[in-house]
Coordinates of C-alpha atoms and ligand atoms in Angstrom, one line a residue:
M1 CA 88.9 157.0 144.6
T2 CA 91.8 154.5 144.4
H3 CA 94.7 153.9 142.1
D4 CA 97.4 151.2 141.9
H5 CA 100.3 151.8 144.2
P6 CA 103.7 150.7 142.6
A7 CA 104.8 147.3 143.9
R8 CA 106.3 147.7 147.3
T9 CA 109.9 146.9 147.9
P10 CA 109.7 144.2 150.6
R11 CA 111.5 145.4 153.8
L12 CA 112.8 143.3 156.6
D13 CA 111.1 143.9 159.9
T14 CA 111.7 142.7 163.4
T15 CA 109.7 139.5 162.9
D16 CA 111.8 138.6 159.8
L17 CA 115.0 139.2 161.8
A18 CA 113.6 137.1 164.7
R19 CA 112.8 134.3 162.2
A20 CA 116.3 134.6 160.7
A21 CA 117.8 134.4 164.2
V22 CA 115.7 131.3 165.1
F23 CA 117.0 129.4 162.0
A24 CA 120.6 130.6 162.6
G25 CA 120.1 128.9 166.0
V26 CA 118.6 125.8 164.4
I27 CA 121.7 125.5 162.1
A28 CA 124.0 126.0 165.1
I29 CA 122.1 123.4 167.2
L30 CA 122.4 120.9 164.3
G31 CA 126.2 121.1 164.8
L32 CA 125.9 119.9 168.4
P33 CA 125.9 116.2 167.5
G34 CA 129.4 116.9 166.1
S35 CA 130.8 115.9 162.8
F36 CA 132.4 112.9 161.1
S37 CA 135.4 113.7 159.0
V38 CA 135.6 111.8 155.8
F39 CA 138.4 113.2 153.7
G40 CA 140.6 116.2 153.7
G41 CA 139.0 118.0 156.7
V42 CA 135.5 118.3 155.2
P43 CA 133.1 116.7 157.7
I44 CA 129.7 115.1 157.3
T45 CA 127.5 117.4 159.2
A46 CA 123.7 117.8 160.0
Q47 CA 124.1 121.5 159.6
T48 CA 123.3 121.4 155.9
L49 CA 119.8 120.2 156.9
G50 CA 119.4 123.5 158.8
V51 CA 120.5 125.4 155.7
M52 CA 117.9 123.6 153.6
L53 CA 115.1 124.3 156.1
A54 CA 116.2 128.0 156.4
G55 CA 115.8 128.5 152.6
A56 CA 112.6 126.5 152.3
V57 CA 110.8 128.1 155.2
L58 CA 112.2 131.6 155.2
G59 CA 112.6 132.2 151.5
P60 CA 115.7 133.7 149.8
L61 CA 116.1 137.0 151.6
V62 CA 115.4 136.1 155.2
G63 CA 117.1 132.8 154.6
A64 CA 120.3 134.6 153.5
V65 CA 120.1 136.9 156.5
S66 CA 119.9 133.7 158.7
V67 CA 122.9 131.9 157.2
G68 CA 124.8 135.2 156.9
T69 CA 124.3 135.8 160.6
L70 CA 125.6 132.4 161.5
L71 CA 128.6 132.9 159.2
V72 CA 129.4 136.3 160.8
L73 CA 129.2 134.8 164.3
V74 CA 131.5 132.0 163.2
A75 CA 133.9 134.5 161.7
V76 CA 134.1 136.5 164.9
G77 CA 135.1 133.3 166.7
L78 CA 131.9 131.7 168.1
P79 CA 132.3 127.9 167.9
L80 CA 129.0 127.3 166.0
L81 CA 130.2 124.9 163.4
A82 CA 130.0 121.1 163.9
G83 CA 132.7 119.9 166.2
G84 CA 132.7 123.3 168.0
R85 CA 134.8 125.1 165.3
G86 CA 134.8 128.8 164.6
G87 CA 137.0 131.7 163.8
A88 CA 138.2 133.4 160.7
G89 CA 140.5 130.5 159.9
V90 CA 137.7 128.4 158.7
F91 CA 137.2 130.8 155.8
V92 CA 140.6 130.0 154.4
G93 CA 140.4 126.3 155.2
P94 CA 139.2 123.3 153.1
T95 CA 135.6 123.9 154.0
A96 CA 135.6 127.6 153.1
G97 CA 133.8 127.1 149.7
Y98 CA 131.1 125.0 151.3
L99 CA 130.4 127.8 153.8
V100 CA 130.0 130.2 150.9
G101 CA 127.9 127.6 149.2
W102 CA 125.6 127.6 152.2
L103 CA 124.9 131.3 151.6
V104 CA 124.4 131.0 147.9
G105 CA 122.5 127.8 148.3
V106 CA 120.0 129.1 150.8
V107 CA 119.1 131.9 148.3
V108 CA 118.7 129.4 145.5
I109 CA 116.5 127.1 147.7
G110 CA 114.3 130.0 148.7
L111 CA 113.9 131.2 145.1
I112 CA 112.9 127.7 143.9
V113 CA 110.7 126.7 146.8
H114 CA 108.9 130.0 146.9
L115 CA 108.8 130.5 143.1
G116 CA 106.0 132.9 142.2
G117 CA 105.2 133.5 145.9
R118 CA 103.3 130.3 146.1
R119 CA 103.2 128.1 149.1
P120 CA 105.7 125.2 148.9
V121 CA 104.6 122.0 147.3
W122 CA 106.6 118.8 148.0
W123 CA 108.3 118.3 144.6
R124 CA 109.4 122.0 144.3
T125 CA 110.7 121.8 147.9
F126 CA 112.7 118.6 147.1
A127 CA 114.0 120.1 143.8
G128 CA 114.9 123.3 145.7
V129 CA 116.8 121.7 148.5
V130 CA 118.6 119.3 146.1
I131 CA 119.6 122.0 143.7
G132 CA 120.4 124.7 146.3
G133 CA 121.4 122.6 149.2
V134 CA 123.4 120.0 147.4
V135 CA 124.4 120.9 143.8
V136 CA 125.1 124.6 144.6
V137 CA 126.9 123.8 147.9
Y138 CA 129.2 121.3 146.1
A139 CA 129.7 123.6 143.1
C140 CA 131.1 126.3 145.5
G141 CA 132.9 123.8 147.9
I142 CA 134.7 121.4 145.6
P143 CA 136.9 123.9 143.6
I144 CA 137.9 125.7 146.8
Q145 CA 138.6 122.4 148.5
S146 CA 140.8 121.4 145.6
L147 CA 142.7 124.7 145.6
V148 CA 143.3 124.7 149.4
M149 CA 144.3 121.1 149.5
R150 CA 146.2 121.2 146.3
I151 CA 144.5 118.2 144.8
G152 CA 142.7 117.9 141.5
V153 CA 139.1 118.9 141.2
D154 CA 138.4 115.3 140.0
Q155 CA 139.9 114.0 143.2
A156 CA 137.9 116.4 145.4
L157 CA 134.8 115.5 143.4
L158 CA 135.3 111.8 144.0
A159 CA 135.8 112.4 147.7
N160 CA 132.6 114.3 147.8
L161 CA 130.6 111.2 146.6
A162 CA 130.8 110.2 150.3
F163 CA 128.5 113.1 151.2
V164 CA 125.8 112.3 148.6
P165 CA 123.7 109.7 150.4
G166 CA 123.6 111.7 153.6
D167 CA 122.8 114.9 151.8
L168 CA 120.0 113.3 149.8
A169 CA 118.6 111.9 153.1
K170 CA 118.7 115.4 154.5
A171 CA 116.8 116.6 151.4
V172 CA 114.1 114.0 152.1
V173 CA 113.9 115.0 155.8
A174 CA 113.7 118.7 154.8
T175 CA 110.9 118.0 152.3
V176 CA 108.9 116.0 154.9
V177 CA 109.4 118.7 157.6
V178 CA 108.4 121.5 155.2
G179 CA 105.3 119.5 154.1
A180 CA 104.3 118.9 157.7
L181 CA 104.7 122.7 158.4
V182 CA 102.6 123.6 155.4
R183 CA 99.8 121.4 156.6
G184 CA 100.1 122.0 160.4
Y185 CA 101.5 125.5 160.6
P186 CA 100.9 127.4 157.3
R187 CA 101.5 130.7 159.0
A188 CA 105.2 129.8 158.9
F189 CA 105.2 130.6 155.2
R190 CA 103.0 133.6 155.1
R191 CA 105.7 136.1 155.6
T192 CA 108.3 135.0 153.1
W193 CA 109.9 137.8 151.1
A194 CA 108.9 136.0 147.8
S195 CA 105.3 135.8 148.7
R196 CA 105.1 139.5 149.7
A197 CA 107.0 140.5 146.6
A198 CA 104.6 138.7 144.4
A199 CA 101.5 139.8 146.3
P200 CA 99.0 141.7 144.1
R201 CA 99.4 145.4 144.2
E202 CA 97.4 147.1 146.8
A203 CA 94.7 149.5 145.9
V204 CA 95.5 152.6 148.1
P205 CA 93.0 155.4 148.6
V206 CA 94.0 158.7 147.0
R207 CA 93.6 161.5 149.4
Ligands
BTN301 O1 131.9 122.8 159.2 C1 132.4 123.4 158.2 O2 133.4 124.0 158.2 C2 131.6 123.3 156.9 C3 131.3 121.9 156.6 C4 130.9 121.7 155.2 C5 130.5 120.2 155.0 C6 130.1 119.9 153.6 S1 128.6 120.7 153.2 C7 128.2 119.6 151.9 C8 128.7 118.2 152.3 N1 127.7 117.6 153.1 C9 128.2 117.3 154.4 O3 127.5 116.6 155.2 N2 129.4 117.8 154.5 C10 129.8 118.4 153.3

Protein backbone atom coordinates (compact mmCIF):
# COMPACT_ATOMS: atom_id res chain seq x y z
CA MET A 1 0.00 0.00 0.00
CA THR A 2 1.25 3.52 -0.74
CA HIS A 3 0.06 7.01 -0.03
CA ASP A 4 1.22 10.47 -1.00
CA HIS A 5 3.99 11.85 1.12
CA PRO A 6 3.73 15.59 1.82
CA ALA A 7 6.01 17.61 -0.50
CA ARG A 8 9.55 17.39 0.84
CA THR A 9 11.29 20.55 1.95
CA PRO A 10 14.40 20.59 -0.19
CA ARG A 11 17.55 20.48 1.91
CA LEU A 12 21.06 21.45 0.97
CA ASP A 13 23.46 18.54 0.89
CA THR A 14 27.22 18.42 0.44
CA THR A 15 26.91 18.32 -3.36
CA ASP A 16 24.88 21.54 -3.28
CA LEU A 17 27.50 23.14 -1.06
CA ALA A 18 30.29 21.97 -3.36
CA ARG A 19 28.44 23.42 -6.37
CA ALA A 20 27.94 26.69 -4.49
CA ALA A 21 31.66 26.79 -3.65
CA VAL A 22 32.62 26.15 -7.30
CA PHE A 23 30.55 29.11 -8.48
CA ALA A 24 31.85 31.35 -5.66
CA GLY A 25 35.27 30.44 -7.08
CA VAL A 26 34.12 31.22 -10.63
CA ILE A 27 32.93 34.69 -9.53
CA ALA A 28 36.24 35.30 -7.74
CA ILE A 29 38.26 34.16 -10.79
CA LEU A 30 36.27 36.51 -13.02
CA GLY A 31 37.65 39.31 -10.85
CA LEU A 32 41.23 38.41 -11.78
CA PRO A 33 41.31 40.39 -15.06
CA GLY A 34 40.80 43.42 -12.81
CA SER A 35 38.32 46.21 -13.22
CA PHE A 36 37.85 49.40 -15.13
CA SER A 37 36.63 52.31 -13.06
CA VAL A 38 34.13 54.48 -14.87
CA PHE A 39 32.61 56.91 -12.41
CA GLY A 40 32.55 57.32 -8.67
CA GLY A 41 34.42 54.18 -7.73
CA VAL A 42 31.99 51.70 -9.31
CA PRO A 43 34.01 49.54 -11.69
CA ILE A 44 33.09 47.64 -14.84
CA THR A 45 33.71 44.05 -13.83
CA ALA A 46 33.31 40.58 -15.34
CA GLN A 47 32.17 39.28 -11.94
CA THR A 48 28.53 40.05 -12.77
CA LEU A 49 28.80 37.33 -15.45
CA GLY A 50 29.64 34.89 -12.64
CA VAL A 51 26.60 36.02 -10.66
CA MET A 52 24.38 35.47 -13.73
CA LEU A 53 25.80 31.97 -14.26
CA ALA A 54 25.43 31.07 -10.58
CA GLY A 55 21.73 31.94 -10.58
CA ALA A 56 21.01 30.33 -13.94
CA VAL A 57 22.87 27.09 -13.24
CA LEU A 58 22.40 26.60 -9.49
CA GLY A 59 18.91 28.02 -9.06
CA PRO A 60 17.78 30.47 -6.37
CA LEU A 61 18.79 28.75 -3.15
CA VAL A 62 22.19 27.28 -4.02
CA GLY A 63 22.91 30.39 -6.09
CA ALA A 64 22.27 32.55 -3.00
CA VAL A 65 24.56 30.31 -0.92
CA SER A 66 27.25 30.74 -3.58
CA VAL A 67 27.09 34.56 -3.79
CA GLY A 68 26.53 34.80 -0.01
CA THR A 69 29.69 32.76 0.59
CA LEU A 70 31.70 35.03 -1.69
CA LEU A 71 30.38 38.14 0.08
CA VAL A 72 31.18 36.71 3.53
CA LEU A 73 34.73 35.92 2.38
CA VAL A 74 35.04 39.47 1.02
CA ALA A 75 33.68 40.90 4.30
CA VAL A 76 36.28 39.05 6.37
CA GLY A 77 39.00 40.56 4.21
CA LEU A 78 39.77 38.21 1.33
CA PRO A 79 40.68 40.23 -1.77
CA LEU A 80 38.14 38.50 -4.02
CA LEU A 81 36.57 41.51 -5.69
CA ALA A 82 37.86 42.81 -9.01
CA GLY A 83 41.09 44.71 -8.54
CA GLY A 84 41.94 42.61 -5.46
CA ARG A 85 39.58 44.47 -3.13
CA GLY A 86 38.00 43.08 0.01
CA GLY A 87 37.23 43.89 3.62
CA ALA A 88 34.19 45.18 5.47
CA GLY A 89 34.82 48.66 4.06
CA VAL A 90 33.41 47.75 0.66
CA PHE A 91 30.01 47.26 2.31
CA VAL A 92 29.85 50.95 3.23
CA GLY A 93 31.38 52.18 -0.02
CA PRO A 94 29.80 53.25 -3.32
CA THR A 95 29.51 49.65 -4.56
CA ALA A 96 27.77 48.33 -1.42
CA GLY A 97 24.31 48.38 -3.02
CA TYR A 98 25.55 46.50 -6.06
CA LEU A 99 26.98 43.77 -3.84
CA VAL A 100 23.62 43.43 -2.08
CA GLY A 101 22.11 43.46 -5.57
CA TRP A 102 24.24 40.44 -6.51
CA LEU A 103 22.64 38.48 -3.67
CA VAL A 104 19.07 39.56 -4.46
CA GLY A 105 19.74 39.26 -8.20
CA VAL A 106 21.04 35.69 -8.06
CA VAL A 107 17.79 34.62 -6.34
CA VAL A 108 15.66 36.42 -8.95
CA ILE A 109 17.70 34.88 -11.79
CA GLY A 110 17.32 31.39 -10.30
CA LEU A 111 13.58 31.82 -9.79
CA ILE A 112 12.97 33.03 -13.35
CA VAL A 113 15.32 30.60 -15.13
CA HIS A 114 14.07 27.57 -13.16
CA LEU A 115 10.42 28.65 -13.06
CA GLY A 116 8.25 25.61 -12.38
CA GLY A 117 11.31 23.40 -12.01
CA ARG A 118 11.76 23.17 -15.74
CA ARG A 119 15.08 22.97 -17.54
CA PRO A 120 16.28 26.38 -18.74
CA VAL A 121 15.20 27.54 -22.19
CA TRP A 122 17.15 30.33 -23.88
CA TRP A 123 14.55 33.11 -23.73
CA ARG A 124 13.79 32.51 -20.05
CA THR A 125 17.50 32.37 -19.32
CA PHE A 126 18.06 35.67 -21.11
CA ALA A 127 15.04 37.30 -19.41
CA GLY A 128 16.21 35.98 -16.03
CA VAL A 129 19.78 37.23 -16.30
CA VAL A 130 18.67 40.64 -17.61
CA ILE A 131 15.99 41.13 -14.93
CA GLY A 132 17.96 39.63 -12.01
CA GLY A 133 21.52 40.34 -13.12
CA VAL A 134 21.01 43.84 -14.51
CA VAL A 135 17.70 45.46 -13.46
CA VAL A 136 17.70 44.16 -9.86
CA VAL A 137 21.45 44.83 -9.40
CA TYR A 138 21.06 48.42 -10.63
CA ALA A 139 17.90 48.92 -8.54
CA CYS A 140 19.86 47.99 -5.40
CA GLY A 141 23.10 49.70 -6.45
CA ILE A 142 22.04 53.10 -7.77
CA PRO A 143 20.20 54.44 -4.66
CA ILE A 144 23.06 53.38 -2.35
CA GLN A 145 25.65 54.83 -4.72
CA SER A 146 23.75 58.11 -4.76
CA LEU A 147 23.54 58.12 -0.94
CA VAL A 148 27.20 57.27 -0.34
CA MET A 149 28.45 59.70 -2.98
CA ARG A 150 25.92 62.40 -2.10
CA ILE A 151 24.80 62.80 -5.68
CA GLY A 152 21.29 62.73 -7.12
CA VAL A 153 19.74 59.39 -8.05
CA ASP A 154 19.34 60.81 -11.56
CA GLN A 155 23.08 61.48 -11.75
CA ALA A 156 23.90 57.98 -10.50
CA LEU A 157 21.40 56.54 -12.98
CA LEU A 158 23.00 58.47 -15.82
CA ALA A 159 26.48 57.28 -14.83
CA ASN A 160 25.20 53.72 -14.80
CA LEU A 161 24.34 53.88 -18.51
CA ALA A 162 28.05 53.17 -19.04
CA PHE A 163 27.51 49.66 -17.63
CA VAL A 164 24.55 48.76 -19.84
CA PRO A 165 26.33 47.61 -23.05
CA GLY A 166 28.78 45.43 -21.10
CA ASP A 167 26.10 43.97 -18.87
CA LEU A 168 23.88 43.12 -21.86
CA ALA A 169 26.89 41.45 -23.51
CA LYS A 170 27.41 39.41 -20.31
CA ALA A 171 23.72 38.45 -20.39
CA VAL A 172 24.20 37.13 -23.94
CA VAL A 173 27.34 35.21 -22.94
CA ALA A 174 25.56 33.73 -19.88
CA THR A 175 22.61 32.65 -22.08
CA VAL A 176 24.94 30.98 -24.60
CA VAL A 177 26.93 29.21 -21.86
CA VAL A 178 23.75 27.97 -20.14
CA GLY A 179 22.37 26.78 -23.51
CA ALA A 180 25.60 24.87 -24.19
CA LEU A 181 25.43 23.31 -20.70
CA VAL A 182 21.79 22.28 -21.17
CA ARG A 183 22.73 20.51 -24.41
CA GLY A 184 26.15 19.16 -23.47
CA TYR A 185 25.90 18.62 -19.72
CA PRO A 186 22.23 18.49 -18.68
CA ARG A 187 23.21 16.91 -15.35
CA ALA A 188 24.32 20.39 -14.31
CA PHE A 189 20.65 21.33 -13.91
CA ARG A 190 19.27 18.16 -12.37
CA ARG A 191 19.88 19.13 -8.81
CA THR A 192 18.49 22.66 -8.68
CA TRP A 193 16.40 23.44 -5.66
CA ALA A 194 13.56 24.63 -7.87
CA SER A 195 13.41 21.40 -9.83
CA ARG A 196 13.46 19.30 -6.66
CA ALA A 197 10.83 21.48 -5.02
CA ALA A 198 8.55 21.12 -8.02
CA ALA A 199 9.16 17.38 -8.42
CA PRO A 200 6.02 15.28 -8.26
CA ARG A 201 5.27 13.97 -4.83
CA GLU A 202 6.80 10.63 -4.17
CA ALA A 203 4.61 7.66 -3.46
CA VAL A 204 6.11 6.12 -0.33
CA PRO A 205 5.26 2.68 0.96
CA VAL A 206 3.23 2.56 4.19
CA ARG A 207 4.72 0.12 6.62
O1 LIG B 1 33.66 45.27 -6.93
C1 LIG B 1 32.71 45.76 -6.30
O2 LIG B 1 32.83 46.34 -5.22
C2 LIG B 1 31.33 45.63 -6.86
C3 LIG B 1 31.29 46.09 -8.27
C4 LIG B 1 29.90 46.37 -8.76
C5 LIG B 1 29.94 46.78 -10.20
C6 LIG B 1 28.58 47.08 -10.78
S1 LIG B 1 27.59 45.62 -10.87
C7 LIG B 1 26.58 46.27 -12.15
C8 LIG B 1 27.45 47.14 -13.01
N1 LIG B 1 28.08 46.35 -14.04
C9 LIG B 1 29.41 46.41 -13.95
O3 LIG B 1 30.20 45.85 -14.75
N2 LIG B 1 29.77 47.17 -12.93
C10 LIG B 1 28.62 47.65 -12.18
